[in-house]
PDB file of C-alpha atoms in Angstrom:
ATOM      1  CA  UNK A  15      28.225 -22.452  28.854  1.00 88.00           C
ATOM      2  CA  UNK A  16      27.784 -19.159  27.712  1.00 95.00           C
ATOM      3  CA  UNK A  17      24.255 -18.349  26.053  1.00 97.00           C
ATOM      4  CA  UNK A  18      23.000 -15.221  24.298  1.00 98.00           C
ATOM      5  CA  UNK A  19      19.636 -13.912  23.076  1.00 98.00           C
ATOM      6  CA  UNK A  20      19.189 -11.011  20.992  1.00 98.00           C
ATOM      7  CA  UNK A  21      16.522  -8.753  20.992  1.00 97.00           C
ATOM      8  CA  UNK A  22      15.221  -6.748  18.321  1.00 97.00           C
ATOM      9  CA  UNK A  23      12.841  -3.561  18.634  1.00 96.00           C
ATOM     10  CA  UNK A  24       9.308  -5.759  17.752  1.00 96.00           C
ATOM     11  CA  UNK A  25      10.923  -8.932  19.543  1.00 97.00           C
ATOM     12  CA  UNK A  26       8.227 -11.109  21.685  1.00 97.00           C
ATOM     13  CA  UNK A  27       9.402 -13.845  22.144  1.00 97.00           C
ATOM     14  CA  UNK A  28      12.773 -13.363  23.692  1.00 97.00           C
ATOM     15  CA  UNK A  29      12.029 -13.548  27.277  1.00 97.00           C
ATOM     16  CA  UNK A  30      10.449 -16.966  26.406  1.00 97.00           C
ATOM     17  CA  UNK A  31      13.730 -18.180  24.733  1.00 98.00           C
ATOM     18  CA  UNK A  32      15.753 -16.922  27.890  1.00 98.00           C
ATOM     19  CA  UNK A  33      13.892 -19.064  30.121  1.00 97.00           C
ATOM     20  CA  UNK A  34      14.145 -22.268  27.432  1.00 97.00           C
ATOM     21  CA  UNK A  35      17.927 -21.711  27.573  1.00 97.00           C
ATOM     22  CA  UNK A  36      17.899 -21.089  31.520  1.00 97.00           C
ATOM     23  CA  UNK A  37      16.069 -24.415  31.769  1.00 95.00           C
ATOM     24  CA  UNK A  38      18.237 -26.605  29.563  1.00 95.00           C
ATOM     25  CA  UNK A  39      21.584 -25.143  30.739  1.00 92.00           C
ATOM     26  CA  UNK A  40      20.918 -24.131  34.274  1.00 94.00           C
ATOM     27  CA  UNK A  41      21.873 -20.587  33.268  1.00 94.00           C
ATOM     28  CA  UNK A  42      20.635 -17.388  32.365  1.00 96.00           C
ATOM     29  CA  UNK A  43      21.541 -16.255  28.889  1.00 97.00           C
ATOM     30  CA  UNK A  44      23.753 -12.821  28.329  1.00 97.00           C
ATOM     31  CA  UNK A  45      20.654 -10.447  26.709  1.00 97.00           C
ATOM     32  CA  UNK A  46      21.566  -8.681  23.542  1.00 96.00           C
ATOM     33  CA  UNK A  47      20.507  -5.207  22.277  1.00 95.00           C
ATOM     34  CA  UNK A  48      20.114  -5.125  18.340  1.00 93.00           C
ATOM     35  CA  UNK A  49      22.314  -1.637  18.500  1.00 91.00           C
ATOM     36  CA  UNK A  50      24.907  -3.516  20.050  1.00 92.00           C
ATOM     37  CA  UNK A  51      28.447  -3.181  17.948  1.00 92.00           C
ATOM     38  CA  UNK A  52      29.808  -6.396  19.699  1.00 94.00           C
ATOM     39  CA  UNK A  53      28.693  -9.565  21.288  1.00 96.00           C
ATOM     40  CA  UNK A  54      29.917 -10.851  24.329  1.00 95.00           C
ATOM     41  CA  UNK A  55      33.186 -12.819  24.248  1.00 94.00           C
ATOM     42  CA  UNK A  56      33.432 -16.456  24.109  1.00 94.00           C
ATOM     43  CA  UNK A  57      29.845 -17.038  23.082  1.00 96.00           C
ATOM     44  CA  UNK A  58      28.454 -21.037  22.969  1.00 97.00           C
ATOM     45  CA  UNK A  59      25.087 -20.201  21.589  1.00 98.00           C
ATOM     46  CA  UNK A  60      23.376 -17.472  19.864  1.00 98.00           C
ATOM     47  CA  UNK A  61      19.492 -17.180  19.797  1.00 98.00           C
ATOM     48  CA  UNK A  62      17.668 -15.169  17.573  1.00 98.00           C
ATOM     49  CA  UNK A  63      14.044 -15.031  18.729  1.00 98.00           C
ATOM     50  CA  UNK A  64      10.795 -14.843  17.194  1.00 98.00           C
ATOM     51  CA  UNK A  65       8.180 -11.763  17.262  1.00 97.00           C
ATOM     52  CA  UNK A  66       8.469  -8.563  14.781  1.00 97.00           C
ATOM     53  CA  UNK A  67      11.470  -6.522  14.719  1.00 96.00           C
ATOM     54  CA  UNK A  68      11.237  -3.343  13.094  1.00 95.00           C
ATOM     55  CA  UNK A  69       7.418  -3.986  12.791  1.00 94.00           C
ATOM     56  CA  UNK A  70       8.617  -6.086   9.416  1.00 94.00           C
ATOM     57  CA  UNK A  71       8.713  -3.452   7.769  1.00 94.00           C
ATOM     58  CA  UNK A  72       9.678  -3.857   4.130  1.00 94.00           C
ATOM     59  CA  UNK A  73       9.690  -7.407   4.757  1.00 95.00           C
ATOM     60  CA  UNK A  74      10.244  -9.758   7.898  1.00 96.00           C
ATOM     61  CA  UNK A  75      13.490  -9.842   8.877  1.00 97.00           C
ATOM     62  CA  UNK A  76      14.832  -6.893   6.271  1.00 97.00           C
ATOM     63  CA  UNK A  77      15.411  -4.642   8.409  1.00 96.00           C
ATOM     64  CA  UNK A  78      17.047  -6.649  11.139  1.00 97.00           C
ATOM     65  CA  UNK A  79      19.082  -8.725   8.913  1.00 97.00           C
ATOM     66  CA  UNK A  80      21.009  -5.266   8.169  1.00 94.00           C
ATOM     67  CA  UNK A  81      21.413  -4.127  12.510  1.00 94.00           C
ATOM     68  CA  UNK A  82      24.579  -3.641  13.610  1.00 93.00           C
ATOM     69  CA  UNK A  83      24.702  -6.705  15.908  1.00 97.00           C
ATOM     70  CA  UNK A  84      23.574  -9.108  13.335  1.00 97.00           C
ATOM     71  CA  UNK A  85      27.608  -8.018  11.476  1.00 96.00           C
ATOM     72  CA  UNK A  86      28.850  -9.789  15.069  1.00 97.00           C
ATOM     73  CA  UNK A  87      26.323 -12.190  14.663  1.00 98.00           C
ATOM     74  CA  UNK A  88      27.436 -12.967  10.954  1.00 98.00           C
ATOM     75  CA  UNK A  89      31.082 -13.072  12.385  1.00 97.00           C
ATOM     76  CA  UNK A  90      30.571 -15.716  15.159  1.00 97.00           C
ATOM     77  CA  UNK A  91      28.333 -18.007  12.580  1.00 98.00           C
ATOM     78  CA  UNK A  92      31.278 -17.662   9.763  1.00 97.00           C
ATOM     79  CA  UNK A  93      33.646 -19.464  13.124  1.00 96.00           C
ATOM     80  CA  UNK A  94      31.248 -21.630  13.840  1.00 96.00           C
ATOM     81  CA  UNK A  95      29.501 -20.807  16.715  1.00 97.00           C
ATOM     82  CA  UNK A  96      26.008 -22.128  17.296  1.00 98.00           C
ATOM     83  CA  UNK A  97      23.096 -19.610  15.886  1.00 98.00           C
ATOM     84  CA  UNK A  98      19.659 -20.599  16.360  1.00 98.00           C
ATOM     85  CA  UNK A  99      16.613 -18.475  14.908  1.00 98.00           C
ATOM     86  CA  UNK A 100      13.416 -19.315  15.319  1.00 98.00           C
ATOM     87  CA  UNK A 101      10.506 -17.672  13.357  1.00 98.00           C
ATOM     88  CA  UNK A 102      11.323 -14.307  12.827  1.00 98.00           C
ATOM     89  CA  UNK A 103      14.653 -15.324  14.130  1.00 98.00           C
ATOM     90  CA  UNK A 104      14.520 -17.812  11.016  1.00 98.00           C
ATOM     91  CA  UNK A 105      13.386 -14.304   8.273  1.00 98.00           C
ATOM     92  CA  UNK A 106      16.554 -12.515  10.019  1.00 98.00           C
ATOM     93  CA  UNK A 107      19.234 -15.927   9.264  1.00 98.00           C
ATOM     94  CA  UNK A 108      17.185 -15.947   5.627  1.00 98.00           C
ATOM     95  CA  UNK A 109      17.571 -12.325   5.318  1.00 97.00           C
ATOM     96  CA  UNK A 110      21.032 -12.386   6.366  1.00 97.00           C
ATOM     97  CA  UNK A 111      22.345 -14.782   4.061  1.00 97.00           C
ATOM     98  CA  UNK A 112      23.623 -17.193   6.956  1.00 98.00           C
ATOM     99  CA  UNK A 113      20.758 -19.473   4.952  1.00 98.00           C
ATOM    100  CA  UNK A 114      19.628 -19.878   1.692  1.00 98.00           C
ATOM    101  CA  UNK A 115      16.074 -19.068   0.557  1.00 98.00           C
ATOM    102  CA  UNK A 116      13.063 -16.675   1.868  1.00 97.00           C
ATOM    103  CA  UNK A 117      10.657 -16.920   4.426  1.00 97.00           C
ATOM    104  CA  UNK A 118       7.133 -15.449   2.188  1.00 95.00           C
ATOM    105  CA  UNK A 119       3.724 -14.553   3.361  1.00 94.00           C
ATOM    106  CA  UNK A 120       1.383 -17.892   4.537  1.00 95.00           C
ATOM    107  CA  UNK A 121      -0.003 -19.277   1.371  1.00 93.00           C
ATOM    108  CA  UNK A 122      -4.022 -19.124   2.566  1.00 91.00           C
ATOM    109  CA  UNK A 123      -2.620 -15.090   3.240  1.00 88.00           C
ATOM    110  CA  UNK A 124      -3.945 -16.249   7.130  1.00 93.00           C
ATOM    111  CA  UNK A 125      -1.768 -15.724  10.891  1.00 96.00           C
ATOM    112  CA  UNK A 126      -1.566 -19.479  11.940  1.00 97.00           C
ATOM    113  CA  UNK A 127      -1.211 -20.250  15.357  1.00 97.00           C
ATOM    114  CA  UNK A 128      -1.727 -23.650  16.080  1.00 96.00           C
ATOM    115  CA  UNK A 129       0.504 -26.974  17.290  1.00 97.00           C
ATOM    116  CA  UNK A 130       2.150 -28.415  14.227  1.00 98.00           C
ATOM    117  CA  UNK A 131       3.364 -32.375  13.970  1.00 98.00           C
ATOM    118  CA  UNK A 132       6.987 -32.468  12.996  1.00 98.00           C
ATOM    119  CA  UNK A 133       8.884 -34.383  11.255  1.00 98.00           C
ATOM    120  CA  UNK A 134      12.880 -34.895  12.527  1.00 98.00           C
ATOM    121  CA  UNK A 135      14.370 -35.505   9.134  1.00 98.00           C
ATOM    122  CA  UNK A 136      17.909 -35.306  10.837  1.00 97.00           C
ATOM    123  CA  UNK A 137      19.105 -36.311  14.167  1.00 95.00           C
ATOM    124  CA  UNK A 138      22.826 -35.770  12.450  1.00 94.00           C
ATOM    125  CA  UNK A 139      23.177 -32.335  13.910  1.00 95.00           C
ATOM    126  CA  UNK A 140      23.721 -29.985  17.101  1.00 96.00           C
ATOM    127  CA  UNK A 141      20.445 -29.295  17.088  1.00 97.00           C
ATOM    128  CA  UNK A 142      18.602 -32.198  16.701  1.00 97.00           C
ATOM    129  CA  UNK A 143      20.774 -34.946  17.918  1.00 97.00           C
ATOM    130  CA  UNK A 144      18.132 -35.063  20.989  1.00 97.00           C
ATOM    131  CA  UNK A 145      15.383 -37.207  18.732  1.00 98.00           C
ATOM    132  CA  UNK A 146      15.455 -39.582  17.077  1.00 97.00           C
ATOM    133  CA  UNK A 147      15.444 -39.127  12.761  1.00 96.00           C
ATOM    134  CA  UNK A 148      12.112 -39.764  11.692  1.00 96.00           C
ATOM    135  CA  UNK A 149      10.329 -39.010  14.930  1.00 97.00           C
ATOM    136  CA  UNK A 150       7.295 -37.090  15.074  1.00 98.00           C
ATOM    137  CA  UNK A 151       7.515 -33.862  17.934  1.00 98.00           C
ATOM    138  CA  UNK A 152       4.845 -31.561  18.156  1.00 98.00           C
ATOM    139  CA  UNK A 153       5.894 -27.830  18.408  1.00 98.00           C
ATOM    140  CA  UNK A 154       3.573 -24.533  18.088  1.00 98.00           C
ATOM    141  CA  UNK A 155       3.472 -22.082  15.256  1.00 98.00           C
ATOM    142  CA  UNK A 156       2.643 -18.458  14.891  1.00 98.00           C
ATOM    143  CA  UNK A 157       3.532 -17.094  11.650  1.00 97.00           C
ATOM    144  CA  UNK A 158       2.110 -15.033   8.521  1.00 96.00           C
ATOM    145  CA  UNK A 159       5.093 -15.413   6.614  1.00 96.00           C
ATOM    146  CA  UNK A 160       6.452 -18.952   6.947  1.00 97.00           C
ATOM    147  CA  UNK A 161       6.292 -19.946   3.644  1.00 97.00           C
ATOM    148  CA  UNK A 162       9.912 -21.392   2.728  1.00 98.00           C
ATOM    149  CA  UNK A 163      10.529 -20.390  -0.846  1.00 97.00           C
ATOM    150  CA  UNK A 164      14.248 -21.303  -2.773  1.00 96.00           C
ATOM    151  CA  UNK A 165      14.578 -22.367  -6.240  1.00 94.00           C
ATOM    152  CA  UNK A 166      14.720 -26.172  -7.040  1.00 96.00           C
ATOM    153  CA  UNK A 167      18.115 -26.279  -7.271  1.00 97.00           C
ATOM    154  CA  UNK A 168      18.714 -24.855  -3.336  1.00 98.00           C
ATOM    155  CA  UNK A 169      15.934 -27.362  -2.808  1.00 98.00           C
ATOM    156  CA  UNK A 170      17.679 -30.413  -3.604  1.00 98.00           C
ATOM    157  CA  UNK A 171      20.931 -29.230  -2.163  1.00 98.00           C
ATOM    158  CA  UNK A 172      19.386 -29.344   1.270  1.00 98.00           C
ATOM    159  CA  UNK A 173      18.147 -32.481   0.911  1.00 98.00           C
ATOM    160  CA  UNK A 174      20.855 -34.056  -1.103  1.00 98.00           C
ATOM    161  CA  UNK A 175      23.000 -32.576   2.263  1.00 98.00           C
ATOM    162  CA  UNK A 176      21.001 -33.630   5.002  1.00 97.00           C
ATOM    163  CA  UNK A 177      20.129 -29.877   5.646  1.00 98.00           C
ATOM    164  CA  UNK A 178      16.294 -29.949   6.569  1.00 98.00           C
ATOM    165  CA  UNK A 179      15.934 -30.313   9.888  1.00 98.00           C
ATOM    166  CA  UNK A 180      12.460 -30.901  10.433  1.00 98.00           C
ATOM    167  CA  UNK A 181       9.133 -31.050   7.966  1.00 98.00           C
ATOM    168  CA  UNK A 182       5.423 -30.602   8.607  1.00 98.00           C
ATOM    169  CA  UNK A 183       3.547 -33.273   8.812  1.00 98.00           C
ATOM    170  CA  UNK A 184       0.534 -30.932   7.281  1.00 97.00           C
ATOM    171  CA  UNK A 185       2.049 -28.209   5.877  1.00 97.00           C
ATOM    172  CA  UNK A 186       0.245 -25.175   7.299  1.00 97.00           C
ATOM    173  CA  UNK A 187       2.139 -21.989   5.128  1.00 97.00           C
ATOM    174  CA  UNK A 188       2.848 -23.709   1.570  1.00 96.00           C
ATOM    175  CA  UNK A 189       6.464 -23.999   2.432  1.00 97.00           C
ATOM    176  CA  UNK A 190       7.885 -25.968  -0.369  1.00 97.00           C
ATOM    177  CA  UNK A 191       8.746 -29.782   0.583  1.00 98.00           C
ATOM    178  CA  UNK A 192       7.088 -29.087   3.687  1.00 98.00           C
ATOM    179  CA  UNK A 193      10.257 -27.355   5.118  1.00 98.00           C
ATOM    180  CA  UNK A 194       9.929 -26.066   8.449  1.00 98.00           C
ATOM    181  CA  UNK A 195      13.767 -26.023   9.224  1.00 98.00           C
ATOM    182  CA  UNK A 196      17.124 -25.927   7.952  1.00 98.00           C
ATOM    183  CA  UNK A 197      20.586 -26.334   8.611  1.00 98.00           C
ATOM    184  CA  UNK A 198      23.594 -24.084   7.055  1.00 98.00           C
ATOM    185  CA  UNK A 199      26.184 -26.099   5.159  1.00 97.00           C
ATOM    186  CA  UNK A 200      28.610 -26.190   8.465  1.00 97.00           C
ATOM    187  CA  UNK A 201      25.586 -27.514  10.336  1.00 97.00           C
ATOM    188  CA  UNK A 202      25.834 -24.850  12.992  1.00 98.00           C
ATOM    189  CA  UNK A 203      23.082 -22.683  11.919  1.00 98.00           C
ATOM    190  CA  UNK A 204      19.596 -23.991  11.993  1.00 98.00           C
ATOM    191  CA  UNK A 205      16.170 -21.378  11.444  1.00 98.00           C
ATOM    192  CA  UNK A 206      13.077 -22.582  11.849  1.00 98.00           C
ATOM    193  CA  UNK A 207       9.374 -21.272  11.803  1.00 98.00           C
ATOM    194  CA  UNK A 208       8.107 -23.208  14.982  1.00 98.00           C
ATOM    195  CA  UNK A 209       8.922 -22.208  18.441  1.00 98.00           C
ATOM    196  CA  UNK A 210      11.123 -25.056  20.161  1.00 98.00           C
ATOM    197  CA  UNK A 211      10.820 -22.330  22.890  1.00 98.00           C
ATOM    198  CA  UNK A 212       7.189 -22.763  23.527  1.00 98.00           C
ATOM    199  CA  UNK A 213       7.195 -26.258  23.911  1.00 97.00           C
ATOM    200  CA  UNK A 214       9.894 -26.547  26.999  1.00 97.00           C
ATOM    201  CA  UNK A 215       7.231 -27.133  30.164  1.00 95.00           C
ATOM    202  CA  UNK A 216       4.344 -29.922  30.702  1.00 95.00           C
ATOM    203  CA  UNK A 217       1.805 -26.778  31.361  1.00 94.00           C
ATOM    204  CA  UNK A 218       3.368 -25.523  27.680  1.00 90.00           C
ATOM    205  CA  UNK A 219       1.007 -28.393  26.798  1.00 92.00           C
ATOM    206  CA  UNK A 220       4.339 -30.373  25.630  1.00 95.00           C
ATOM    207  CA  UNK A 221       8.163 -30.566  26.186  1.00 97.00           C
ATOM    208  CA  UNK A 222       9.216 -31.654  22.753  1.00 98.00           C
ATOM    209  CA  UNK A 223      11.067 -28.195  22.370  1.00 98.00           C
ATOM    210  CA  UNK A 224      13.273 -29.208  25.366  1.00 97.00           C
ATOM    211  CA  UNK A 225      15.525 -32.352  23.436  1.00 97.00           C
ATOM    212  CA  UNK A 226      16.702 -29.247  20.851  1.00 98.00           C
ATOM    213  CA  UNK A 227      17.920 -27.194  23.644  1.00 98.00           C
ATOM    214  CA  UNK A 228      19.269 -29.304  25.966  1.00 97.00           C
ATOM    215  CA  UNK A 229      21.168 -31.902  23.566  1.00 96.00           C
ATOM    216  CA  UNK A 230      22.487 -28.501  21.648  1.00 97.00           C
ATOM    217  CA  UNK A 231      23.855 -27.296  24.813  1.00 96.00           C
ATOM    218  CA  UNK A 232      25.497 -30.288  26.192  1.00 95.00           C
ATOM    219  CA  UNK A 233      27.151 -31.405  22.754  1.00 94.00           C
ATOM    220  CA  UNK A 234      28.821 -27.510  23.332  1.00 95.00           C
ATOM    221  CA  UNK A 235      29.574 -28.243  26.501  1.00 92.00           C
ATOM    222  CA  UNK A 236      31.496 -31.523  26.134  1.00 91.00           C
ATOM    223  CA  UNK A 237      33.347 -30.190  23.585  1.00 81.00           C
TER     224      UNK A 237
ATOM    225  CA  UNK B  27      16.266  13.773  -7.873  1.00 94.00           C
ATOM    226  CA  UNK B  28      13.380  11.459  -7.166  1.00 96.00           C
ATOM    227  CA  UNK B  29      13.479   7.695  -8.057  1.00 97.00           C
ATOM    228  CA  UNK B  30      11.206   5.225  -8.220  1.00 97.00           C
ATOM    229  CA  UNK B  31      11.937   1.562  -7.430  1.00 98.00           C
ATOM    230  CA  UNK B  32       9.385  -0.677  -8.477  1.00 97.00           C
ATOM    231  CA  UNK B  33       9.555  -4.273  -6.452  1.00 97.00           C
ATOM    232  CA  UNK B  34       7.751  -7.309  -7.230  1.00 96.00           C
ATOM    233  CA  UNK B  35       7.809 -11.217  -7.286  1.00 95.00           C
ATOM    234  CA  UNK B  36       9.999 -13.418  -9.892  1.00 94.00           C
ATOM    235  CA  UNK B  37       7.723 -14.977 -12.503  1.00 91.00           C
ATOM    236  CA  UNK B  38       6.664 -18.623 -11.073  1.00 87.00           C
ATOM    237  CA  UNK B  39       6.746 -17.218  -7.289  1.00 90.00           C
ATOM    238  CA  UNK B  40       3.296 -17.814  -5.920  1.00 87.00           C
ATOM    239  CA  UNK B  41       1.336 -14.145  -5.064  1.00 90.00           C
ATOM    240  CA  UNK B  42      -1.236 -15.663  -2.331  1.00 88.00           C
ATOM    241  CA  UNK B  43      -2.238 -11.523  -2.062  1.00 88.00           C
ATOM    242  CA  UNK B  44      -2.220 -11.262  -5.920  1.00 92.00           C
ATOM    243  CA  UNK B  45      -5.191 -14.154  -5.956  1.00 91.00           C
ATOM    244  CA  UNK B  46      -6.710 -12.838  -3.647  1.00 90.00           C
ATOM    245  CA  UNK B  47      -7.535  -9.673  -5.060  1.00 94.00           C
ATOM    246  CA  UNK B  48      -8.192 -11.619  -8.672  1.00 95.00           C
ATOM    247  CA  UNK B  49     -11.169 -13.482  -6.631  1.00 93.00           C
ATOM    248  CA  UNK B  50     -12.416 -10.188  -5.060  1.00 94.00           C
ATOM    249  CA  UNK B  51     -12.162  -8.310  -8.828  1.00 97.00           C
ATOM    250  CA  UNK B  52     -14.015 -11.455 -10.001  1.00 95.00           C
ATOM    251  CA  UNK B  53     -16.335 -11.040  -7.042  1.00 95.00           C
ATOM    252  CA  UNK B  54     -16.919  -7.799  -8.281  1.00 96.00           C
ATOM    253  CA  UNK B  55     -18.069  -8.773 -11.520  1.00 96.00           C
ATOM    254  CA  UNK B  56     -14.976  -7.508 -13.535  1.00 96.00           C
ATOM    255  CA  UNK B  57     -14.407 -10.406 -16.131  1.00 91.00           C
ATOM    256  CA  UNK B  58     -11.126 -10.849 -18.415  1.00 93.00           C
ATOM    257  CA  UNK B  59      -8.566  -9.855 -15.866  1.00 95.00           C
ATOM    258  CA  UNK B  60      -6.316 -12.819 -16.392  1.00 94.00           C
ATOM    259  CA  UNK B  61      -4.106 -12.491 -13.753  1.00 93.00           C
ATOM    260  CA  UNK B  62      -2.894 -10.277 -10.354  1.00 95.00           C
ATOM    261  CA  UNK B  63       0.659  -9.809  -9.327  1.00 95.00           C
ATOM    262  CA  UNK B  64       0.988  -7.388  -5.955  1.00 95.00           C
ATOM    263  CA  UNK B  65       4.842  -5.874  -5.782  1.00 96.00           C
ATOM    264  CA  UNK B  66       5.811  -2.476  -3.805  1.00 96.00           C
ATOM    265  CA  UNK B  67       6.531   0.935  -5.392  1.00 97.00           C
ATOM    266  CA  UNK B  68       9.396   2.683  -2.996  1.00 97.00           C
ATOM    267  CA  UNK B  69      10.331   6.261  -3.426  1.00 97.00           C
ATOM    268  CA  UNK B  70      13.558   7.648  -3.036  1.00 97.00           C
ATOM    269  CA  UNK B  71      14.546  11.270  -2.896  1.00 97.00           C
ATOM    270  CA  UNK B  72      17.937  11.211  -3.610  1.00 97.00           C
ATOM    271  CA  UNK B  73      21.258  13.658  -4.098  1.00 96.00           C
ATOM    272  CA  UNK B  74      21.310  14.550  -8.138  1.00 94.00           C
ATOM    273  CA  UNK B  75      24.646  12.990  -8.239  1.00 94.00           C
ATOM    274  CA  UNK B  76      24.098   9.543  -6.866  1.00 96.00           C
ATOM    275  CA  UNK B  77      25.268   6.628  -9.036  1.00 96.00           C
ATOM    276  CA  UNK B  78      23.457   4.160 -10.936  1.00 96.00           C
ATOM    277  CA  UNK B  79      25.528   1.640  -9.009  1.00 97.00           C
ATOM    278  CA  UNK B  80      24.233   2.909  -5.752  1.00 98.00           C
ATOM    279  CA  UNK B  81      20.847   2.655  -6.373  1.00 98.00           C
ATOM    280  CA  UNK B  82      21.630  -0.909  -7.587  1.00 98.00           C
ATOM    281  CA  UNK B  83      23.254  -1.807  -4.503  1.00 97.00           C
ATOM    282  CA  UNK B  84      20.638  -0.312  -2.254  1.00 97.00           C
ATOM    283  CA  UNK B  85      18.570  -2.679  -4.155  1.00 98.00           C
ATOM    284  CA  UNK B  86      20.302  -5.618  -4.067  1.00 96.00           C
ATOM    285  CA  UNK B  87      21.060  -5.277  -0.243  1.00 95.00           C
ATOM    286  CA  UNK B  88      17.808  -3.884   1.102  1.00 96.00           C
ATOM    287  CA  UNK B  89      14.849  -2.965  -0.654  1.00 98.00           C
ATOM    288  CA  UNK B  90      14.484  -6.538  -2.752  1.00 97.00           C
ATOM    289  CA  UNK B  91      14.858  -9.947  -1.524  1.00 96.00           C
ATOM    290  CA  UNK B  92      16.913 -10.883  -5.073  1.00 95.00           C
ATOM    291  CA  UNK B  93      16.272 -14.572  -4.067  1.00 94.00           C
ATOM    292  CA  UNK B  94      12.237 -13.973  -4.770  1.00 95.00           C
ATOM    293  CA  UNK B  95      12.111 -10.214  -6.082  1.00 96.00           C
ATOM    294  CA  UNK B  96      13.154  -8.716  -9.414  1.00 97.00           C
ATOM    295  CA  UNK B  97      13.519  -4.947  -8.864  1.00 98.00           C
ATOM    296  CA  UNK B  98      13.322  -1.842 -11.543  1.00 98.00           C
ATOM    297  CA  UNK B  99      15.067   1.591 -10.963  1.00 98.00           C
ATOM    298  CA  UNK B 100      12.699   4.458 -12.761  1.00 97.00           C
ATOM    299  CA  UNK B 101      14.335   7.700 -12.230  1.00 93.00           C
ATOM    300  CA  UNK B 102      11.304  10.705 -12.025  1.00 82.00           C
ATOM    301  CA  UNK B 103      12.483  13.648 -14.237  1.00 68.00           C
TER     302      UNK B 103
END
């Protein structure tokens, strides 16, 4: 199993999303600099983690979306390798094209940071074959600009697709349907606003981050 | 050759920063202002011979998010 986390210059929450990958696979993950040309070969897993890059300048995720490693990164989704991006992780894949829509400032214009109840609307995925659909996980937040925005029509796609992964149960940012997460059409690219990472150890407070990691991981194992 | 490139939100996007600053002109005391919409003036200063197509594309990869922003190219005499 061959794991890698990128880091951007404004990334915080990589080191957190090493150890969540160390813990569900029994390995460290490869660390990736965002100047990087080229990813490691023969890649399982790709993590883009959440915190600031480039101070979000312009707007989160602008700037990082256009880095030289996110071209590999972009290359390795397009075959189907396994990209996850959490928070600003999830701006960069919006950014990036690898999903549809935009990530825009909070609605109440306020930083939330807070535990937020989750719906799994899927369970038909890498990612979230660990719950069961309709179960209700509790993960953290931290955003000003998790506001899912895409027009009616990219809306219904999703959901006529089974795309959305998960949905507040009180939406906290004004995200529209309540999205929190979302799968590309191949189903191995999911973004989402709160941190699976976070939520991987009993003293976290809660370990229903762990079931996303560790079914992920094992499904790319096996095959 | 200096060019201005004037961002801001699609009609029908929601400007949380844009209301906020209509309550705080209200606050103020300033009545009739119908409506706020925040965007972002970047400034370029550019070769004299750079395309119209170039500025569009530096638009359309970079300075706008197309999927929520509508962008205008002014170029400064």
């Amino acid at each position: 199993m061959r794991t890698a986390v990128i880091t951007f210059p404004g990334s915080n929450c990589d080191r957190d999303m090493a150890v969540a990958l160390e813990r569900a696979s029994g390995k460290a993950p490869l660390r990736v600099w965002h100047a990087d040309k080229d990813l490691p070969e023969r890649l399982d897993f790709i993590a883009l983690p959440g915190g600031f890059s480039y101070g979000d300048y312009l707007r989160s995720g602008a700037m990082a979306a256009n880095s030289p490693i996110m071209r590999a990164v972009k290359r390795e989704a397009d075959r189907g390798v396994a990209v996850l991006g959490v928070c600003n992780g999830f701006q960069v894949l919006a950014e990036s094209g690898l999903l549809p829509g935009a990530l825009m400032r909070n609605a109440a214009q306020t930083f939330i940071c807070r535990t937020a109840a989750l719906e799994v609307v899927t369970n038909r995925s890498l990612f979230t074959s660990g719950y069961e659909a309709g179960r209700t996980i509790h993960i953290p937040v931290a955003h000003h600009d998790g506001n899912y925005f895409a027009d009616a029509e990219t809306l219904d796609r999703l959901e006529g697709e089974g795309r959305v992964a998960f949905r507040y149960h009180e939406n906290p940012n004004g995200s529209q349907r309540d999205i929190a997460g979302i799968l590309n059409a191949a189903g191995n690219v999911l973004g989402m606003m709160p941190h699976p990472e976070r939520a991987v150890d009993a003293a976290h407070g809660g370990t229903d981050g762990l079931p996303l990691f560790k079914a992920a991981l094992e499904r790319l194992a096996a095959a | 050759m200096k060019v201005r490139i004037h961002v801001s939100l699609k009609p029908g996007v929601l400007d949380p920063q844009g209301r906020a600053v209509h309550h705080a002109l209200e606050g103020l005391g300033f009545a009739g202002v119908e409506n706020v919409r925040i965007g972002r003036l970047i400034e370029l200063d550019v070769a004299d011979d750079t395309s119209d197509a170039s500025l569009t594309e530096m638009c359309e990869k970079l300075l706008a998010n197309t999927v929520i922003e509508n962008y205008r190219i002014e170029k400064a005499d």
